[in-house]
Short mmCIF file of C-alpha atoms in Angstrom, two decimals:
data_model
loop_
_atom_site.label_atom_id
_atom_site.label_comp_id
_atom_site.label_asym_id
_atom_site.label_seq_id
_atom_site.Cartn_x
_atom_site.Cartn_y
_atom_site.Cartn_z
CA MET P 1 9.77 4.41 -3.25
CA SER P 2 13.28 5.13 -2.03
CA THR P 3 14.89 3.28 0.87
CA LYS P 4 14.06 4.59 4.32
CA GLN P 5 17.14 6.18 5.85
CA THR P 6 18.00 7.31 9.36
CA ILE P 7 19.43 10.80 8.91
CA ALA P 8 21.24 12.75 11.63
CA ILE P 9 21.19 16.52 11.20
CA ILE P 10 23.88 18.15 13.32
CA GLY P 11 23.10 21.84 13.74
CA ALA P 12 19.40 21.22 13.16
CA THR P 13 18.14 24.55 14.52
CA GLY P 14 20.18 26.81 12.22
CA ASN P 15 18.61 28.32 9.09
CA MET P 16 19.93 25.56 6.84
CA GLY P 17 19.54 22.73 9.36
CA SER P 18 15.91 23.52 10.08
CA GLY P 19 15.16 23.99 6.37
CA ILE P 20 16.63 20.56 5.61
CA ALA P 21 14.86 18.97 8.61
CA LYS P 22 11.43 20.36 7.68
CA SER P 23 11.81 19.31 4.04
CA LEU P 24 13.04 15.80 4.80
CA SER P 25 10.38 15.25 7.47
CA LYS P 26 7.85 15.01 4.62
CA SER P 27 9.60 11.87 3.33
CA ASN P 28 9.63 8.48 5.01
CA ASN P 29 13.04 9.01 6.65
CA ARG P 30 13.75 8.94 10.37
CA LEU P 31 15.38 12.16 11.52
CA LEU P 32 17.70 12.50 14.52
CA LEU P 33 18.13 16.18 15.27
CA PHE P 34 20.94 17.71 17.30
CA ALA P 35 21.92 21.28 18.12
CA GLN P 36 23.62 22.90 21.10
CA HIS P 37 20.35 24.02 22.70
CA LEU P 38 18.17 20.93 23.20
CA ASP P 39 15.07 23.03 24.00
CA LYS P 40 15.28 24.63 20.54
CA VAL P 41 15.57 21.20 18.94
CA GLN P 42 12.50 20.02 20.85
CA THR P 43 10.60 23.08 19.60
CA LEU P 44 11.63 22.20 16.04
CA VAL P 45 10.42 18.60 16.51
CA GLU P 46 7.06 19.90 17.78
CA GLU P 47 6.81 22.22 14.77
CA ILE P 48 7.57 19.35 12.37
CA LYS P 49 5.01 17.04 13.99
CA LYS P 50 2.37 19.76 14.01
CA GLY P 51 2.74 19.98 10.23
CA ASN P 52 3.06 16.22 9.78
CA PRO P 53 1.98 14.04 12.75
CA ALA P 54 3.40 10.93 11.03
CA ALA P 55 6.90 12.42 10.77
CA GLU P 56 9.64 10.45 12.51
CA ALA P 57 11.78 13.16 14.10
CA GLU P 58 13.43 13.17 17.48
CA ALA P 59 15.68 15.50 19.45
CA ILE P 60 19.00 13.94 20.43
CA ALA P 61 21.20 15.43 23.17
CA CYS P 62 24.57 14.35 21.77
CA PRO P 63 26.05 14.55 18.25
CA THR P 64 27.95 11.29 18.70
CA ASN P 65 24.78 9.37 19.64
CA ALA P 66 22.87 10.90 16.74
CA SER P 67 25.65 9.94 14.32
CA TRP P 68 25.98 6.44 15.81
CA GLU P 69 22.37 5.63 14.96
CA ALA P 70 22.33 7.30 11.55
CA ASP P 71 22.93 5.99 8.02
CA ILE P 72 23.55 9.54 6.76
CA ILE P 73 25.02 12.42 8.78
CA ILE P 74 24.38 15.98 7.62
CA LEU P 75 26.73 18.57 9.11
CA ALA P 76 24.58 21.70 9.00
CA VAL P 77 27.17 23.78 10.81
CA PRO P 78 29.55 26.57 9.78
CA TYR P 79 32.87 25.50 8.29
CA ALA P 80 34.74 26.70 11.39
CA ALA P 81 32.82 24.23 13.59
CA GLU P 82 33.48 21.14 11.44
CA LYS P 83 36.88 20.09 12.83
CA GLU P 84 35.63 19.85 16.42
CA LEU P 85 32.54 17.92 15.30
CA ALA P 86 34.56 15.59 13.10
CA ASP P 87 36.68 14.66 16.12
CA LYS P 88 33.51 13.76 18.05
CA ILE P 89 31.87 11.66 15.35
CA LYS P 90 34.94 10.17 13.63
CA ASP P 91 34.62 6.68 15.14
CA VAL P 92 30.86 6.38 14.70
CA ALA P 93 30.88 7.81 11.15
CA ASN P 94 32.97 4.89 9.85
CA GLN P 95 31.83 3.91 6.30
CA LYS P 96 28.82 6.24 6.59
CA ILE P 97 27.75 9.03 4.28
CA VAL P 98 28.59 12.45 5.71
CA ILE P 99 27.11 15.43 3.86
CA SER P 100 29.13 18.65 3.82
CA ILE P 101 26.85 21.64 3.24
CA SER P 102 29.20 24.40 4.40
CA ASN P 103 30.71 27.20 2.37
CA PRO P 104 33.93 28.56 3.94
CA LEU P 105 32.99 32.19 3.31
CA ASN P 106 35.11 35.10 4.45
CA GLU P 107 33.53 37.87 6.53
CA THR P 108 32.75 40.14 3.59
CA TYR P 109 31.36 37.35 1.33
CA SER P 110 33.97 38.35 -1.26
CA GLY P 111 35.58 34.91 -1.36
CA LEU P 112 36.44 31.72 0.48
CA THR P 113 38.83 31.19 3.40
CA THR P 114 40.11 27.91 1.93
CA SER P 115 43.00 27.89 -0.54
CA PRO P 116 42.06 27.33 -4.23
CA ASP P 117 43.49 23.78 -4.24
CA THR P 118 40.98 22.47 -1.70
CA SER P 119 37.39 22.84 -0.44
CA ALA P 120 35.44 22.53 2.81
CA ALA P 121 34.31 19.08 1.68
CA GLU P 122 37.84 17.87 0.91
CA GLU P 123 39.07 19.16 4.28
CA LEU P 124 36.22 17.27 5.96
CA GLN P 125 37.17 14.12 4.06
CA LYS P 126 40.71 14.43 5.47
CA LEU P 127 39.25 14.67 8.98
CA LEU P 128 36.94 11.68 8.34
CA PRO P 129 39.10 9.39 6.18
CA ASN P 130 36.82 6.35 6.65
CA SER P 131 33.58 8.17 5.82
CA LYS P 132 32.01 8.86 2.43
CA VAL P 133 31.95 12.66 2.33
CA ILE P 134 29.52 14.11 -0.21
CA LYS P 135 29.03 17.80 -0.98
CA ALA P 136 25.33 18.71 -1.18
CA PHE P 137 22.88 21.50 -0.30
CA ASN P 138 25.65 24.14 -0.33
CA THR P 139 24.45 25.79 -3.56
CA VAL P 140 20.92 26.50 -2.27
CA PHE P 141 19.79 29.15 0.21
CA ALA P 142 17.94 28.31 3.43
CA ALA P 143 14.76 30.04 2.19
CA ASP P 144 14.77 27.84 -0.94
CA PHE P 145 13.73 24.80 1.12
CA ALA P 146 10.30 26.36 1.59
CA THR P 147 10.33 27.52 -2.07
CA PRO P 148 12.34 25.03 -4.17
CA VAL P 149 10.35 26.09 -7.25
CA ILE P 150 11.42 29.65 -8.11
CA GLY P 151 9.80 31.55 -10.95
CA GLY P 152 8.20 28.32 -12.16
CA GLN P 153 11.52 26.42 -12.26
CA GLN P 154 12.68 23.79 -9.78
CA ALA P 155 16.05 24.84 -8.38
CA ASP P 156 18.94 22.51 -9.14
CA ALA P 157 21.04 21.24 -6.22
CA PHE P 158 24.54 20.16 -7.14
CA ILE P 159 26.26 17.16 -5.57
CA ALA P 160 29.91 16.15 -5.63
CA GLY P 161 31.63 13.05 -4.27
CA SER P 162 33.85 10.13 -5.08
CA ASP P 163 31.58 7.20 -4.12
CA ALA P 164 28.99 6.26 -6.76
CA ALA P 165 26.56 4.52 -4.37
CA ALA P 166 26.72 7.40 -1.89
CA LEU P 167 26.06 9.91 -4.70
CA GLN P 168 22.96 7.94 -5.69
CA THR P 169 21.68 7.88 -2.09
CA VAL P 170 22.31 11.60 -1.60
CA SER P 171 20.61 12.35 -4.96
CA GLU P 172 17.46 10.73 -3.55
CA VAL P 173 17.73 12.78 -0.34
CA VAL P 174 18.14 16.00 -2.35
CA GLN P 175 15.08 15.05 -4.42
CA GLN P 176 13.07 14.39 -1.24
CA ALA P 177 14.02 17.89 -0.06
CA GLY P 178 12.34 19.29 -3.21
CA PHE P 179 15.32 20.02 -5.46
CA ASN P 180 16.49 18.66 -8.79
CA PRO P 181 19.74 16.81 -8.01
CA ILE P 182 22.68 17.14 -10.40
CA VAL P 183 25.78 15.04 -9.79
CA ALA P 184 28.57 17.45 -10.71
CA GLY P 185 31.58 15.16 -10.30
CA GLU P 186 34.25 13.99 -7.88
CA LEU P 187 34.71 15.59 -4.45
CA THR P 188 37.27 18.03 -5.92
CA VAL P 189 34.38 19.66 -7.84
CA SER P 190 33.26 20.99 -4.42
CA ARG P 191 35.75 23.82 -5.01
CA THR P 192 33.61 25.02 -7.91
CA LEU P 193 30.33 24.43 -6.04
CA GLU P 194 31.51 26.46 -3.04
CA ASN P 195 32.57 29.30 -5.36
CA MET P 196 29.18 29.14 -7.10
CA THR P 197 27.60 30.00 -3.76
CA VAL P 198 29.93 32.97 -3.26
CA LEU P 199 28.74 34.28 -6.64
CA LEU P 200 25.07 33.60 -5.86
CA ILE P 201 25.39 35.50 -2.55
CA GLN P 202 27.11 38.42 -4.29
CA LEU P 203 24.39 38.54 -6.99
CA THR P 204 21.66 38.32 -4.34
CA MET P 205 23.14 41.27 -2.47
CA LYS P 206 23.62 43.26 -5.68
CA TYR P 207 20.20 42.63 -7.24
CA ASN P 208 18.12 42.01 -4.09
CA TYR P 209 16.86 38.49 -4.83
CA ASN P 210 15.55 38.36 -1.24
CA TRP P 211 17.55 35.17 -0.50
CA VAL P 212 15.19 33.08 -2.64
CA ALA P 213 17.50 32.24 -5.53
CA GLY P 214 19.17 29.21 -7.03
CA TRP P 215 21.11 27.89 -9.99
CA LYS P 216 19.41 26.20 -12.93
CA VAL P 217 21.10 24.41 -15.81
CA LEU P 218 19.10 24.93 -19.00
CA HIS P 219 19.62 22.30 -21.67
CA ASN P 220 17.80 20.38 -24.40
#
């Protein structure tokens, strides 16, 4: 049994945020959910508790308060919103794990807005120098949370970061969400992981995978 964690999900009512919240509510973690519209967060909490009355999930009105109480902070917001949020949570995210799930996609999904020598996760680490930023959940689609087993195979979810203990903790969280965690390397590997998502989106649009698709490493 893994350690019980208090996990703040900032942007909990978005497609990704709600997918993560619903998946993690099945584990023994305590979830603190924040989004701009508190009524939508309360609806999400009701939905979670309807499915699992024992779930510990609560709506929080302020991202700083949610982050203050949390062991792990998941920023389930678009890349463009991260700087403003980082400013708000910087002091309370000291020494905590902060999960970057964003992909800095351009408007046409043909590439990333970040330069090739950095990534959304590395930029977040610069904004939160005293936090342990880990890249996770960016290589899976929102619909995959309800269907982490696709065509009989459990989707892999890649993780990158530079703190061994934090990587282990996030691996457990990824597993609790239903995916097979693969530690891909240091935080700089986020550049590759973010580009993997660009490719997966392009393939999904080209071949109509219906947004239920994921990467799988096959090996012996």
